[in-house]
Amino acid sequence: MTAKAIHLPDTMFAPETGELLTRGVRPFDVTYKGETITVDLPGYYPAGDGDGVVVGKDMAVVDEAMRALKEKLDGIPSPATIRRVRTKLKLSQREAGALFKVGENAFDKYERGLVEPSGPTTQLLRVLDRHPDLVRELK
């Protein structure tokens, strides 16, 4: 099955005001524990200042920025970091789930950002990232 590209229209009317909005990006600040990352948020925006409308997966950039902040400030690995470490260890998602004793679908959920790993899973990921040879001992 191949993912289909979704083409969004270039314009839409604001649901509340009826104003014409055009597809584009605007800077948006994501703040967590006093630290801020500015992202380019896709959406539909008015010609001047004013609120826009974000639809579908537009908020994915905000989620990614929040996960980056949580990784930096709280040590909770982002989905990209989890995928990188699992790949580095040459484990499938199911193999990683079995090795970490978290269930066969856990790494799929971690890597899609649906669930954050527990503290012990996070710690083990960090150790195995630094010492990948330890995977043999765990198997």
Coordinates of N, CA and C in Angstrom, one line a residue:
M1 N 0.8 -1.2 0.0 CA 0.0 0.0 0.0 C 0.9 1.2 0.0
T2 N 0.6 2.1 -0.9 CA 1.4 3.4 -1.0 C 0.6 4.5 -0.4
A3 N 1.4 5.4 0.3 CA 0.7 6.6 0.8 C 0.4 7.5 -0.3
K4 N -0.8 8.1 -0.3 CA -1.2 9.0 -1.3 C -0.9 10.4 -0.8
A5 N -0.4 11.3 -1.7 CA -0.1 12.7 -1.3 C -1.5 13.4 -1.3
I6 N -1.7 14.1 -0.3 CA -3.0 14.9 -0.1 C -2.7 16.3 -0.6
H7 N -3.5 16.7 -1.6 CA -3.3 18.0 -2.1 C -4.4 18.9 -1.5
L8 N -4.0 19.9 -0.8 CA -4.9 20.9 -0.2 C -5.1 22.0 -1.1
P9 N -6.3 22.6 -1.1 CA -6.6 23.7 -2.0 C -5.8 24.9 -1.5
D10 N -5.5 25.9 -2.4 CA -4.7 27.0 -2.1 C -5.4 28.1 -1.3
T11 N -6.7 28.0 -1.3 CA -7.5 29.0 -0.5 C -8.7 28.3 0.2
M12 N -9.2 29.0 1.2 CA -10.5 28.6 1.8 C -11.1 29.8 2.5
F13 N -12.3 29.7 2.9 CA -12.9 30.8 3.6 C -12.9 30.5 5.1
A14 N -12.6 31.5 5.9 CA -12.6 31.4 7.3 C -14.0 31.0 7.8
P15 N -14.1 29.9 8.6 CA -15.4 29.5 9.0 C -16.2 30.5 9.8
E16 N -15.6 31.3 10.6 CA -16.3 32.3 11.5 C -16.6 33.6 10.8
T17 N -15.6 34.1 10.0 CA -15.7 35.4 9.4 C -16.0 35.4 7.9
G18 N -15.8 34.3 7.2 CA -16.0 34.3 5.8 C -14.9 34.9 5.0
E19 N -13.8 35.4 5.7 CA -12.7 36.0 5.0 C -11.9 35.0 4.2
L20 N -11.4 35.4 3.1 CA -10.5 34.5 2.2 C -9.2 34.3 2.9
L21 N -8.8 33.0 3.0 CA -7.6 32.6 3.6 C -6.7 31.9 2.5
T22 N -5.4 32.1 2.6 CA -4.5 31.6 1.6 C -3.6 30.6 2.3
R23 N -3.3 29.5 1.6 CA -2.4 28.5 2.2 C -1.0 29.1 2.2
G24 N -0.3 28.9 3.4 CA 1.0 29.4 3.6 C 1.6 29.0 4.9
V25 N 2.6 29.6 5.3 CA 3.2 29.3 6.6 C 3.4 30.6 7.4
R26 N 3.4 30.5 8.7 CA 3.6 31.6 9.6 C 4.5 31.1 10.8
P27 N 5.3 32.0 11.3 CA 6.1 31.6 12.5 C 5.1 31.4 13.7
F28 N 5.4 30.3 14.5 CA 4.6 30.0 15.6 C 5.6 29.5 16.7
D29 N 5.4 30.1 17.9 CA 6.3 29.7 19.0 C 5.7 28.6 19.8
V30 N 6.6 27.6 20.1 CA 6.3 26.4 20.9 C 7.1 26.6 22.1
T31 N 6.5 26.6 23.3 CA 7.2 26.9 24.6 C 6.9 25.7 25.5
Y32 N 8.0 25.3 26.2 CA 7.9 24.2 27.2 C 8.9 24.5 28.3
K33 N 8.4 24.6 29.5 CA 9.2 24.9 30.7 C 10.1 26.1 30.4
G34 N 9.6 27.1 29.8 CA 10.3 28.4 29.7 C 11.2 28.4 28.5
E35 N 11.4 27.4 27.7 CA 12.2 27.4 26.5 C 11.3 27.4 25.3
T36 N 11.7 28.1 24.3 CA 10.9 28.3 23.1 C 11.6 27.9 21.8
I37 N 10.9 27.3 20.9 CA 11.3 27.0 19.6 C 10.3 27.6 18.6
T38 N 10.8 28.3 17.6 CA 9.9 28.9 16.6 C 9.9 28.0 15.4
V39 N 8.6 27.6 15.0 CA 8.5 26.8 13.8 C 7.7 27.5 12.8
D40 N 7.8 27.1 11.5 CA 7.0 27.5 10.4 C 5.7 26.7 10.4
L41 N 4.6 27.2 10.8 CA 3.3 26.5 10.9 C 2.5 26.6 9.6
P42 N 2.3 25.5 8.9 CA 1.5 25.6 7.7 C 0.0 25.8 8.1
G43 N -0.7 26.4 7.2 CA -2.1 26.6 7.4 C -2.7 27.6 6.4
Y44 N -3.9 28.0 6.7 CA -4.6 29.0 5.8 C -4.6 30.3 6.6
Y45 N -4.1 31.4 6.0 CA -4.0 32.7 6.7 C -4.6 33.8 5.9
P46 N -5.0 34.9 6.7 CA -5.6 36.0 6.0 C -4.4 36.9 5.4
A47 N -4.7 37.8 4.5 CA -3.7 38.6 3.8 C -3.0 39.5 4.9
G48 N -3.7 40.0 5.8 CA -3.0 40.8 6.9 C -2.8 40.0 8.1
D49 N -2.7 40.7 9.2 CA -2.6 40.0 10.5 C -4.0 39.3 10.8
G50 N -3.9 38.4 11.6 CA -5.2 37.7 12.0 C -5.0 36.2 12.2
D51 N -6.0 35.6 12.8 CA -5.9 34.2 13.0 C -6.0 33.4 11.7
G52 N -5.3 32.3 11.7 CA -5.4 31.4 10.6 C -6.1 30.1 11.0
V53 N -6.2 29.2 10.0 CA -6.8 27.9 10.3 C -5.8 26.8 9.9
V54 N -5.5 25.9 10.9 CA -4.6 24.8 10.6 C -5.5 23.5 10.4
V55 N -5.2 22.7 9.5 CA -6.0 21.5 9.2 C -5.1 20.3 9.1
G56 N -5.7 19.1 9.2 CA -5.0 17.9 9.0 C -3.7 17.8 9.8
K57 N -2.6 17.5 9.1 CA -1.3 17.3 9.7 C -0.5 18.5 9.9
D58 N -1.1 19.7 9.7 CA -0.4 21.0 9.9 C 0.3 21.1 11.2
M59 N -0.3 20.5 12.3 CA 0.2 20.6 13.6 C 1.4 19.7 13.9
A60 N 1.7 18.9 12.9 CA 2.8 17.9 13.1 C 4.1 18.6 13.5
V61 N 4.3 19.8 12.9 CA 5.6 20.6 13.2 C 5.6 21.0 14.6
V62 N 4.4 21.3 15.2 CA 4.3 21.8 16.6 C 4.6 20.6 17.5
D63 N 4.0 19.4 17.1 CA 4.3 18.2 17.9 C 5.8 17.8 17.9
E64 N 6.4 17.9 16.8 CA 7.8 17.6 16.7 C 8.7 18.6 17.5
A65 N 8.3 19.8 17.5 CA 9.1 20.8 18.3 C 8.9 20.6 19.8
M66 N 7.7 20.2 20.2 CA 7.4 19.9 21.6 C 8.2 18.7 22.0
R67 N 8.3 17.7 21.2 CA 9.0 16.5 21.5 C 10.5 16.8 21.6
A68 N 11.0 17.7 20.7 CA 12.4 18.1 20.8 C 12.7 18.8 22.1
L69 N 11.8 19.6 22.6 CA 12.0 20.3 23.8 C 11.9 19.4 25.0
K70 N 11.0 18.4 25.0 CA 10.9 17.4 26.0 C 12.1 16.5 26.1
E71 N 12.7 16.2 24.9 CA 13.9 15.4 24.9 C 15.1 16.2 25.5
K72 N 15.2 17.5 25.1 CA 16.3 18.3 25.6 C 16.1 18.6 27.2
L73 N 14.9 18.9 27.6 CA 14.7 19.3 29.0 C 14.4 18.2 30.0
D74 N 13.7 17.2 29.5 CA 13.3 16.1 30.4 C 14.0 14.8 30.1
G75 N 14.7 14.7 29.0 CA 15.4 13.4 28.6 C 14.5 12.4 28.0
I76 N 13.3 12.8 27.6 CA 12.3 11.8 27.0 C 12.7 11.8 25.5
P77 N 13.1 10.6 25.0 CA 13.5 10.6 23.6 C 12.4 10.8 22.6
S78 N 12.7 11.5 21.6 CA 11.7 11.8 20.5 C 11.5 10.6 19.7
P79 N 10.4 10.5 18.9 CA 10.2 9.3 18.0 C 11.4 9.1 17.1
A80 N 12.0 10.2 16.6 CA 13.2 10.1 15.7 C 14.4 9.5 16.4
T81 N 14.6 9.9 17.6 CA 15.7 9.3 18.4 C 15.5 7.8 18.7
I82 N 14.3 7.5 19.0 CA 14.0 6.1 19.3 C 14.2 5.3 18.0
R83 N 13.7 5.7 16.9 CA 13.9 5.0 15.6 C 15.4 4.9 15.3
R84 N 16.2 6.0 15.5 CA 17.6 6.0 15.2 C 18.3 4.9 16.1
V85 N 18.0 4.9 17.4 CA 18.7 3.9 18.2 C 18.3 2.5 17.9
R86 N 17.0 2.3 17.7 CA 16.6 0.9 17.3 C 17.2 0.4 16.0
T87 N 17.3 1.3 15.0 CA 18.0 1.0 13.8 C 19.5 0.7 14.0
K88 N 20.1 1.6 14.8 CA 21.5 1.4 15.1 C 21.8 0.0 15.8
L89 N 20.8 -0.4 16.5 CA 20.9 -1.7 17.2 C 20.5 -2.9 16.3
K90 N 20.1 -2.6 15.1 CA 19.7 -3.6 14.1 C 18.6 -4.5 14.6
L91 N 17.6 -3.8 15.2 CA 16.4 -4.5 15.7 C 15.2 -4.0 14.9
S92 N 14.3 -5.0 14.7 CA 13.0 -4.6 14.1 C 12.2 -4.0 15.3
Q93 N 11.0 -3.4 15.0 CA 10.2 -2.9 16.1 C 9.8 -4.0 17.0
R94 N 9.4 -5.1 16.5 CA 8.9 -6.3 17.3 C 10.1 -6.8 18.1
E95 N 11.3 -6.9 17.5 CA 12.4 -7.4 18.3 C 12.8 -6.5 19.4
A96 N 12.7 -5.2 19.2 CA 13.0 -4.2 20.2 C 11.9 -4.3 21.3
G97 N 10.7 -4.5 21.0 CA 9.6 -4.6 22.0 C 9.9 -5.9 22.9
A98 N 10.3 -7.0 22.3 CA 10.6 -8.2 23.0 C 11.8 -8.0 23.9
L99 N 12.9 -7.4 23.3 CA 14.1 -7.2 24.1 C 13.9 -6.3 25.3
F100 N 13.1 -5.2 25.1 CA 12.9 -4.2 26.2 C 11.7 -4.7 27.1
K101 N 11.0 -5.8 26.8 CA 9.9 -6.3 27.5 C 8.8 -5.3 27.7
V102 N 8.5 -4.7 26.5 CA 7.4 -3.7 26.5 C 6.2 -4.0 25.6
G103 N 6.3 -5.2 25.0 CA 5.2 -5.6 24.1 C 5.6 -5.4 22.6
E104 N 5.1 -6.2 21.8 CA 5.6 -6.3 20.4 C 5.2 -5.1 19.6
N105 N 4.2 -4.3 20.0 CA 3.8 -3.1 19.2 C 4.3 -1.8 19.9
A106 N 5.0 -1.9 21.0 CA 5.3 -0.6 21.7 C 6.2 0.3 20.9
F107 N 7.2 -0.3 20.2 CA 8.1 0.6 19.4 C 7.4 1.2 18.2
D108 N 6.4 0.6 17.7 CA 5.6 1.2 16.6 C 5.0 2.5 17.2
K109 N 4.4 2.3 18.4 CA 3.7 3.4 19.0 C 4.7 4.5 19.4
Y110 N 5.8 4.2 19.9 CA 6.9 5.2 20.3 C 7.3 6.0 19.1
E111 N 7.6 5.2 18.0 CA 8.1 5.9 16.8 C 7.1 6.7 16.0
R112 N 5.8 6.4 16.3 CA 4.8 7.3 15.7 C 4.3 8.4 16.6
G113 N 4.9 8.4 17.8 CA 4.6 9.5 18.7 C 3.3 9.3 19.4
L114 N 2.7 8.1 19.4 CA 1.5 7.9 20.1 C 1.6 7.7 21.6
V115 N 2.8 7.2 22.0 CA 3.1 6.9 23.4 C 4.5 7.3 23.7
E116 N 4.8 7.8 24.9 CA 6.1 8.0 25.3 C 6.6 6.8 26.0
P117 N 7.9 6.4 25.9 CA 8.4 5.3 26.6 C 8.5 5.6 28.1
S118 N 8.5 4.6 28.9 CA 8.6 4.7 30.3 C 10.0 5.1 30.7
G119 N 10.2 5.5 32.0 CA 11.5 5.9 32.5 C 12.6 4.8 32.3
P120 N 12.3 3.5 32.7 CA 13.3 2.5 32.5 C 13.6 2.2 31.0
T121 N 12.6 2.3 30.1 CA 12.8 2.1 28.7 C 13.7 3.2 28.2
T122 N 13.4 4.4 28.6 CA 14.2 5.6 28.2 C 15.7 5.4 28.6
Q123 N 15.9 5.0 29.9 CA 17.2 4.8 30.4 C 18.0 3.7 29.6
L124 N 17.3 2.6 29.3 CA 17.9 1.5 28.6 C 18.2 1.9 27.2
L125 N 17.4 2.7 26.5 CA 17.7 3.2 25.2 C 18.9 4.1 25.2
R126 N 19.1 4.9 26.2 CA 20.2 5.8 26.4 C 21.5 5.0 26.6
V127 N 21.5 3.9 27.4 CA 22.6 3.1 27.6 C 23.0 2.3 26.4
L128 N 22.0 1.8 25.7 CA 22.3 1.0 24.5 C 22.8 1.9 23.3
D129 N 22.3 3.1 23.3 CA 22.8 4.1 22.3 C 24.3 4.3 22.5
R130 N 24.8 4.4 23.7 CA 26.2 4.6 24.0 C 27.0 3.3 24.0
H131 N 26.4 2.2 24.3 CA 27.1 0.9 24.3 C 26.3 -0.2 23.6
P132 N 26.2 -0.1 22.2 CA 25.3 -1.0 21.5 C 25.8 -2.5 21.6
D133 N 27.0 -2.7 22.0 CA 27.5 -4.1 22.1 C 26.7 -4.9 23.2
L134 N 26.1 -4.1 24.2 CA 25.4 -4.7 25.3 C 24.1 -5.4 24.8
V135 N 23.6 -5.1 23.6 CA 22.4 -5.8 23.1 C 22.6 -7.3 23.1
R136 N 23.8 -7.8 22.8 CA 24.0 -9.2 22.7 C 23.8 -9.9 24.1
E137 N 24.2 -9.2 25.2 CA 24.0 -9.7 26.5 C 22.5 -9.7 26.9
L138 N 21.7 -8.8 26.4 CA 20.3 -8.8 26.7 C 19.5 -9.8 25.9
K139 N 20.0 -10.2 24.8 CA 19.4 -11.2 24.0 C 19.6 -12.6 24.6

